[in-house]
Amino acid sequence: MSIKSAPRKVHIKSFGCQMNVYDSHRMADTLAPAGYSETANPAEADLVILNTCHIREKAADKVYSEIGRIREMKEDAAVQGREMLIAVAGCVAQAEGREIGRRRGVDLVVGSQNYHRLPELIARARRGERVVDTEFPLEDKFDVLAPPAREVIRNRGISAFVTVQEGCDKFCTFCVVPYTRGVEVSRPVEKIAAEVERLAAAGVREVTLIGQNVNAYHGEDANGAAATLAALLQRLARVPGIARLRYTTSHPRDMGNDLIAAHSDLPPLMPYVHLPVQSGSDRMLAAMNRKHTRADYLDIIARLRAARGDLAFSSDFIVGFPGETEEDFRATLSLADEVGFAGAYTFAYSPRPGTPAAQMEEQIPEAIKTERLYRLQALIARQQRDFNASFVGRSVEVLIEKPGKLAGQLVGRTPYLQSVQVMAPRTLIGQVLPLAITDLGTNTLFGALAERAGAPALAAAGA
Ligand code: SAM
Ligand code: SF4
């Protein structure tokens, strides 16, 4: 159903992971033909969408306080005689849809698989109906979603995310994803290639393939056979204009030989792998139902390093999982020591309703979780600092992304996603250039155009 009408404004706020950022962009694309343009200011919006995250309790709590804040804006708008709709989307909507639908001020609740129906759902909400749509639909939203306009792609920058896989069949005992995002589904190769070609034609140079379990990808290829993530990457590496490819988030269980080999064979595939391990203790890995051991993980890291010597790694860790002893935690510290990470996300275990771990006895007191979290974070921060410091005095290829905060400054990223600031002309945005790394800031490297610094331009950075 079309709701084409006077121009309207939509404000979309994304919580949580990159998949939500991608979904938020696609929601905006879907609403554009219905007359909605995006605004960064929720107070002036006709429609506010909260695209929510349910992964940890804090993330879910934020949504409820945000609904309260937006409701006040809605009431102010009503006083001015202006209608503002509030929609709640994403994983909290999926998990707690009915409850959220009853919240004062909320007009519409839409699950993670249903947002392609937004124009129709908004039309119903504007007629006064309280809409909750969280059933998993029969149709594939990717077949229905409107593509973004060229100008919109440009404004989003030269690095883009593309969802290639959704859902998860792994059922780690701590995790809500299999319940909120549903079973593992992969998009067909050629549909992804068409999306990447459209992005590249509008100036995108780097694409990160995303999925809750991206390396379990098994989408249909042009011949109707199941393609692996490695095969998909090979296909996308042929798209003109695409200089860099990345993928996230991977599960150690699905790290196939061909994906490992792709790291030596496929130049656009960046030498930085995010591979969550969660714990270094086999006892905890078993209780988490991770389906891999510490030795399996270390073996994969070794095989990846053998495929490409300059690979660097990041990971996810959970501390304070039910039953975790000091000895288990030390096994996590020793695993981090053994691998030497370039970065990591570290989390205190958060019990999630409906997951097996939330029912486990021996929940760990918050004070112990916090203390372990600090110790792990201190180790990871040290590793990250050392990793970044190792670049000073070297030349590294940087994809120049956008203007920086200072006049004449540009910001780019290394193959390892480190941010680099450089004084250079804006015409260089979108180029991959060798920069001489001159210094290290808190969250950034400082670089100079190689020829200006007199440094030789190396083909690629070593880790
Ligand atoms: N699929 C990925 C994997 O296999 O590790 C990650 C998905 S999840 C969105 C991102 C991270 O959130 C996880 O790797 C885990 O470290 C963390 N996480 C998930 N559930 C959690 C919980 N209940 N408490 C704390 N951290 C959690
Ligand atoms: Fe959650 Fe990842 Fe485990 Fe799936 S593999 S259940 S997404 S942590």
XYZ file of C-alpha atoms and ligand atoms in Angstrom:
498
model
C 0.000 0.000 0.000
C 1.357 3.434 -0.865
C 1.279 6.232 1.702
C 2.730 8.842 -0.699
C 1.908 12.212 0.808
C 3.445 15.536 1.844
C 7.184 15.374 2.683
C 7.752 13.944 6.155
C 10.752 13.459 8.375
C 11.957 10.264 10.002
C 14.543 9.944 12.765
C 16.013 6.451 13.166
C 18.089 5.638 16.226
C 20.128 2.458 16.071
C 21.209 0.493 19.137
C 23.620 -2.455 19.227
C 25.376 -4.202 16.390
C 26.285 -3.394 12.791
C 23.364 -5.482 11.587
C 21.066 -2.930 13.186
C 22.948 -0.074 11.489
C 22.416 -1.836 8.151
C 18.719 -2.469 8.954
C 18.265 1.216 9.899
C 19.631 2.274 6.512
C 17.279 -0.134 4.767
C 14.324 1.205 6.784
C 15.193 4.717 5.588
C 15.448 3.427 1.987
C 12.026 1.786 2.279
C 10.426 4.933 3.648
C 11.989 7.284 1.061
C 9.457 6.481 -1.724
C 6.694 7.209 0.812
C 8.005 10.778 1.171
C 10.171 10.411 4.295
C 13.593 12.048 4.468
C 15.952 11.431 7.377
C 16.587 13.945 10.137
C 19.189 13.797 12.897
C 16.855 15.759 15.196
C 14.113 13.595 16.744
C 12.177 16.670 17.961
C 11.331 17.693 14.376
C 10.494 14.168 13.169
C 7.043 12.963 12.116
C 8.187 9.422 12.779
C 10.818 8.205 15.271
C 12.056 4.633 14.919
C 14.059 3.036 17.725
C 15.945 0.101 16.233
C 16.697 -1.862 19.365
C 19.173 -4.406 20.750
C 18.386 -7.207 23.210
C 21.814 -8.824 23.578
C 22.505 -7.636 27.139
C 20.207 -6.321 29.844
C 21.706 -2.808 29.712
C 21.049 -2.585 25.968
C 17.395 -3.572 26.425
C 16.927 -1.172 29.386
C 18.174 1.754 27.309
C 15.229 1.272 24.958
C 12.661 1.784 27.683
C 14.283 5.019 28.897
C 14.570 6.212 25.283
C 10.850 5.567 24.700
C 10.145 7.866 27.691
C 12.380 10.611 26.292
C 10.826 10.488 22.817
C 7.309 10.356 24.286
C 7.937 13.786 25.862
C 8.858 15.130 22.396
C 5.709 13.542 21.013
C 3.623 15.320 23.646
C 5.328 18.656 22.856
C 4.614 18.064 19.146
C 0.951 17.365 19.933
C 0.725 20.679 21.814
C 1.970 22.355 18.592
C -0.719 20.452 16.635
C 1.818 18.129 15.006
C 1.584 14.344 14.856
C 4.637 12.260 15.807
C 4.560 8.472 15.574
C 6.857 6.284 17.670
C 7.888 2.919 16.220
C 9.984 0.308 18.028
C 11.901 -2.094 15.766
C 14.708 -4.640 16.100
C 15.448 -7.361 18.625
C 13.689 -5.935 21.716
C 10.602 -5.461 19.541
C 10.953 -9.059 18.391
C 11.384 -10.424 21.934
C 9.026 -8.170 23.909
C 6.670 -6.942 21.170
C 3.342 -7.259 23.004
C 4.679 -5.575 26.145
C 6.215 -2.702 24.200
C 3.035 -2.316 22.168
C 1.209 -1.545 25.413
C 3.662 1.215 26.406
C 2.144 4.687 26.407
C 3.202 6.643 23.323
C 4.278 3.650 21.214
C 2.249 3.459 17.989
C 3.938 0.618 16.204
C 6.137 -2.403 16.940
C 7.933 -4.136 14.078
C 10.188 -7.212 14.320
C 13.608 -7.656 12.723
C 12.235 -9.595 9.738
C 9.227 -7.369 8.987
C 10.512 -3.838 8.488
C 9.986 -4.004 4.713
C 6.295 -3.622 5.640
C 6.874 -0.276 7.381
C 4.977 1.922 4.868
C 1.844 -0.199 5.250
C 2.222 -0.512 9.051
C 2.673 3.266 9.401
C -0.473 3.876 7.373
C -2.389 1.618 9.792
C -0.866 3.343 12.829
C -1.782 6.755 11.419
C -5.389 5.584 11.229
C -5.205 5.052 15.014
C -4.534 1.306 15.070
C -1.932 -0.021 17.567
C 0.233 -2.181 15.331
C 2.426 -5.092 16.464
C 4.039 -7.096 13.626
C 6.617 -9.567 14.938
C 5.614 -12.829 13.226
C 8.373 -14.255 11.031
C 7.015 -13.512 7.508
C 6.810 -15.909 4.568
C 8.247 -13.411 2.098
C 11.939 -12.414 2.109
C 12.294 -8.773 3.143
C 15.368 -8.384 0.929
C 13.196 -9.070 -2.158
C 10.840 -6.239 -1.231
C 13.113 -3.545 0.225
C 13.630 -0.431 -1.891
C 17.257 0.170 -2.930
C 18.916 3.395 -1.736
C 19.337 6.297 -4.167
C 22.886 7.022 -5.408
C 23.032 10.281 -3.469
C 21.963 8.522 -0.262
C 24.709 5.889 -0.700
C 27.276 8.691 -1.193
C 26.169 10.470 1.970
C 26.597 7.273 3.992
C 30.296 7.192 3.163
C 32.678 5.073 1.180
C 32.619 2.094 3.516
C 29.367 0.107 3.612
C 27.905 -2.877 5.444
C 25.942 -5.505 3.551
C 23.945 -8.163 5.376
C 24.552 -11.532 3.709
C 23.342 -13.883 6.419
C 20.861 -13.590 9.265
C 19.920 -15.631 12.290
C 21.783 -18.378 14.082
C 21.371 -22.103 14.733
C 24.203 -22.398 17.270
C 22.276 -21.747 20.500
C 25.139 -20.682 22.746
C 23.537 -20.941 26.185
C 23.982 -17.224 26.992
C 22.659 -15.758 23.746
C 19.274 -14.414 22.618
C 20.129 -14.152 18.920
C 18.639 -17.529 17.836
C 15.367 -16.432 19.476
C 15.250 -12.816 18.260
C 16.730 -13.216 14.779
C 15.475 -16.729 14.030
C 17.094 -19.547 12.086
C 20.174 -19.146 9.910
C 19.302 -17.822 6.454
C 21.718 -16.772 3.684
C 20.980 -14.389 0.813
C 21.729 -15.594 -2.748
C 25.164 -14.682 -4.185
C 23.922 -12.749 -7.208
C 21.518 -10.602 -5.172
C 24.375 -9.643 -2.867
C 26.617 -8.997 -5.892
C 23.949 -6.723 -7.416
C 23.751 -4.755 -4.143
C 27.549 -4.425 -3.973
C 27.695 -3.354 -7.638
C 25.143 -0.616 -6.922
C 27.175 0.547 -3.911
C 30.425 0.518 -5.896
C 28.851 2.457 -8.777
C 27.942 5.190 -6.261
C 31.521 5.387 -4.953
C 31.702 2.814 -2.134
C 35.255 1.362 -1.917
C 34.999 -0.960 1.064
C 32.306 -3.510 1.890
C 31.950 -5.427 5.151
C 29.788 -8.515 4.806
C 27.795 -8.951 7.986
C 25.832 -11.739 9.615
C 25.302 -13.090 13.117
C 27.240 -16.110 11.924
C 28.677 -14.789 8.715
C 31.085 -17.633 8.002
C 28.216 -20.146 8.158
C 27.071 -18.415 4.938
C 25.662 -20.891 2.401
C 23.704 -18.777 -0.094
C 22.664 -20.049 -3.503
C 25.078 -19.282 -6.340
C 24.262 -18.594 -10.018
C 24.099 -22.376 -10.687
C 21.740 -23.094 -7.805
C 24.461 -24.671 -5.639
C 25.300 -23.570 -2.087
C 28.226 -21.137 -2.037
C 30.574 -20.692 0.914
C 31.584 -17.316 2.294
C 34.957 -17.753 0.557
C 33.181 -18.221 -2.804
C 31.038 -15.152 -2.143
C 34.157 -13.108 -1.336
C 35.805 -14.313 -4.585
C 32.739 -13.164 -6.520
C 32.650 -9.740 -4.840
C 36.371 -9.196 -5.314
C 35.587 -8.970 -9.063
C 33.203 -6.016 -8.626
C 34.917 -2.961 -10.188
C 35.717 -0.250 -7.633
C 35.715 -2.459 -4.543
C 39.179 -2.127 -2.984
C 38.561 -3.742 0.379
C 36.442 -6.620 1.667
C 35.815 -7.634 5.270
C 33.414 -9.985 7.025
C 32.039 -10.185 10.552
C 31.054 -11.906 12.874
C 32.523 -15.364 12.520
C 32.155 -18.488 14.621
C 35.292 -20.634 15.103
C 33.289 -23.767 14.175
C 32.617 -22.422 10.665
C 36.145 -21.289 9.824
C 36.480 -23.501 6.716
C 39.732 -24.261 4.889
C 38.649 -22.266 1.838
C 37.987 -19.186 3.969
C 41.394 -19.549 5.593
C 42.946 -19.926 2.123
C 41.087 -16.824 0.888
C 43.228 -14.813 3.300
C 46.303 -15.707 1.274
C 44.696 -15.720 -2.203
C 42.384 -12.738 -2.245
C 44.186 -9.367 -2.085
C 41.088 -7.205 -1.340
C 40.311 -9.349 1.743
C 41.706 -7.342 4.648
C 44.144 -9.078 7.024
C 42.049 -8.439 10.136
C 39.775 -11.188 11.486
C 37.181 -10.813 14.225
C 36.846 -14.258 15.766
C 34.917 -14.388 19.051
C 36.213 -16.942 21.545
C 34.213 -15.946 24.664
C 36.423 -17.907 27.100
C 39.798 -19.645 27.305
C 38.473 -22.378 29.611
C 37.228 -25.631 28.060
C 34.862 -26.103 31.014
C 33.229 -22.724 30.290
C 33.233 -23.266 26.511
C 31.315 -26.518 27.054
C 28.848 -24.861 29.451
C 28.382 -22.086 26.891
C 27.678 -24.720 24.190
C 30.283 -23.057 21.982
C 31.024 -26.303 20.116
C 34.786 -25.657 20.093
C 37.646 -26.021 22.562
C 40.520 -23.729 23.449
C 42.835 -25.945 21.375
C 40.465 -25.739 18.364
C 40.535 -21.962 18.586
C 44.313 -21.738 18.867
C 44.656 -24.148 15.952
C 42.454 -21.923 13.744
C 44.515 -18.864 14.691
C 47.718 -20.751 13.794
C 46.302 -21.873 10.440
C 45.143 -18.339 9.617
C 48.591 -16.980 10.520
C 50.199 -19.619 8.322
C 47.959 -18.476 5.432
C 48.933 -14.836 5.885
C 51.718 -13.725 8.195
C 50.456 -10.181 8.728
C 46.980 -11.171 9.973
C 45.772 -9.559 13.176
C 42.854 -10.663 15.345
C 40.098 -9.251 17.472
C 37.627 -11.180 19.581
C 34.625 -11.135 21.935
C 34.959 -12.316 25.528
C 32.400 -12.947 28.253
C 33.576 -12.942 31.875
C 31.567 -14.166 34.849
C 29.574 -16.815 33.000
C 27.723 -19.010 35.571
C 30.190 -21.288 37.387
C 33.310 -19.434 36.173
C 36.101 -19.899 38.736
C 39.239 -17.787 39.129
C 41.085 -20.627 37.392
C 38.670 -20.556 34.427
C 39.106 -16.803 34.195
C 42.893 -17.130 34.260
C 42.594 -19.529 31.326
C 40.892 -16.668 29.449
C 43.738 -14.299 30.339
C 46.307 -16.862 29.232
C 44.515 -17.429 25.925
C 44.552 -13.678 25.274
C 48.258 -13.670 26.141
C 48.926 -16.550 23.792
C 47.095 -15.017 20.812
C 47.982 -11.349 21.308
C 44.895 -9.461 20.099
C 44.816 -6.162 18.238
C 41.529 -5.392 20.015
C 38.509 -7.066 21.603
C 35.014 -6.504 22.931
C 34.780 -7.616 26.538
C 31.483 -8.192 28.338
C 30.330 -9.122 31.817
C 27.865 -11.989 31.495
C 24.273 -10.681 31.459
C 21.502 -13.235 32.097
C 18.925 -13.048 29.302
C 15.343 -14.219 29.789
C 14.584 -17.511 28.046
C 18.219 -18.610 27.596
C 19.541 -21.757 29.358
C 22.404 -19.943 31.129
C 19.968 -17.595 32.880
C 18.565 -20.673 34.685
C 21.966 -22.037 35.690
C 22.911 -22.205 39.334
C 26.159 -20.560 40.443
C 25.456 -17.135 38.943
C 28.550 -15.018 39.604
C 28.204 -11.930 41.857
C 28.358 -8.613 39.985
C 31.402 -7.436 41.965
C 33.439 -10.447 40.785
C 32.292 -9.997 37.176
C 33.322 -6.340 37.293
C 36.720 -7.117 38.803
C 37.438 -9.767 36.133
C 36.219 -7.458 33.399
C 38.698 -4.759 34.492
C 41.581 -7.243 34.546
C 40.780 -8.546 31.070
C 40.218 -5.037 29.718
C 43.599 -3.925 31.086
C 45.307 -6.801 29.270
C 43.480 -6.149 25.988
C 44.172 -2.388 26.228
C 47.885 -3.154 26.640
C 47.856 -5.493 23.634
C 45.992 -2.937 21.532
C 48.439 -0.153 22.507
C 51.429 -2.342 21.632
C 49.853 -3.310 18.334
C 49.153 0.320 17.399
C 52.596 1.482 18.559
C 54.231 -1.089 16.253
C 53.039 0.990 13.261
C 54.890 4.191 14.153
C 57.729 4.759 11.695
C 56.219 2.425 9.112
C 54.250 2.935 5.921
C 50.726 1.568 5.762
C 47.968 1.607 3.154
C 45.093 3.772 4.325
C 41.654 4.083 2.767
C 40.878 7.788 3.049
C 37.257 8.016 4.213
C 36.145 11.520 5.149
C 37.112 14.994 6.353
C 38.435 15.156 9.922
C 37.481 17.642 12.656
C 40.266 20.118 11.795
C 40.447 22.195 8.620
C 42.486 20.370 5.963
C 42.443 17.112 7.897
C 41.210 13.791 6.511
C 40.477 10.552 8.348
C 41.050 7.066 7.008
C 41.526 3.487 8.115
C 44.348 0.992 7.918
C 43.753 -2.637 6.898
C 43.367 -3.265 10.670
C 40.575 -0.688 11.087
C 42.854 1.706 12.970
C 41.803 5.292 12.440
C 44.486 7.531 10.869
C 44.443 11.321 10.738
C 46.344 13.048 7.942
C 46.582 16.582 6.533
C 45.709 16.149 2.859
C 43.413 17.546 0.128
C 39.777 16.399 0.058
C 40.217 15.100 -3.491
C 41.984 12.091 -1.956
C 38.804 10.818 -0.259
C 38.063 7.330 -1.569
C 41.670 6.517 -2.413
C 43.882 3.887 -0.831
C 47.220 5.600 -0.161
C 50.457 4.656 1.540
C 50.840 6.864 4.609
C 53.900 7.189 6.788
C 52.750 6.709 10.393
C 54.397 9.445 12.415
C 52.756 9.253 15.844
C 50.220 7.552 18.061
C 47.227 9.260 19.766
C 44.757 7.745 22.240
C 42.346 6.404 19.637
C 44.104 7.226 16.416
C 47.330 7.050 14.459
C 48.774 10.169 12.826
C 50.040 9.858 9.281
C 51.649 11.887 6.522
C 51.394 11.390 2.787
C 54.327 9.084 2.106
C 56.009 11.214 -0.559
C 55.798 14.291 1.710
C 57.371 12.433 4.622
C 60.008 11.015 2.293
C 59.098 7.479 3.327
C 59.110 4.675 0.749
C 55.607 3.483 -0.182
C 55.249 -0.141 0.827
C 52.643 -2.340 -0.843
C 50.966 -3.363 2.405
C 51.512 -3.074 6.103
C 52.908 -5.917 8.115
C 51.607 -6.596 11.605
N 27.735 -14.539 16.572
C 28.799 -14.033 17.270
C 29.533 -15.164 18.000
O 29.368 -16.278 17.683
O 30.279 -14.917 18.931
C 28.455 -12.873 18.175
C 27.059 -12.386 18.331
S 26.674 -11.388 19.676
C 25.649 -10.228 18.862
C 28.045 -10.396 20.077
C 28.679 -10.698 21.381
O 27.853 -10.342 22.473
C 28.994 -12.150 21.631
O 30.125 -12.582 20.941
C 29.173 -12.199 23.112
O 30.512 -11.945 23.485
C 28.280 -11.056 23.597
N 27.107 -11.583 24.307
C 26.072 -12.283 23.788
N 25.204 -12.619 24.757
C 25.696 -12.116 25.912
C 25.254 -12.144 27.264
N 24.141 -12.774 27.611
N 26.024 -11.524 28.194
C 27.166 -10.888 27.849
N 27.627 -10.836 26.591
C 26.905 -11.443 25.624
Fe 24.760 -15.978 19.713
Fe 26.925 -16.060 18.129
Fe 26.363 -18.125 19.737
Fe 24.811 -17.632 17.620
S 26.975 -18.250 17.617
S 24.104 -18.156 19.645
S 24.855 -15.401 17.571
S 26.945 -15.996 20.334
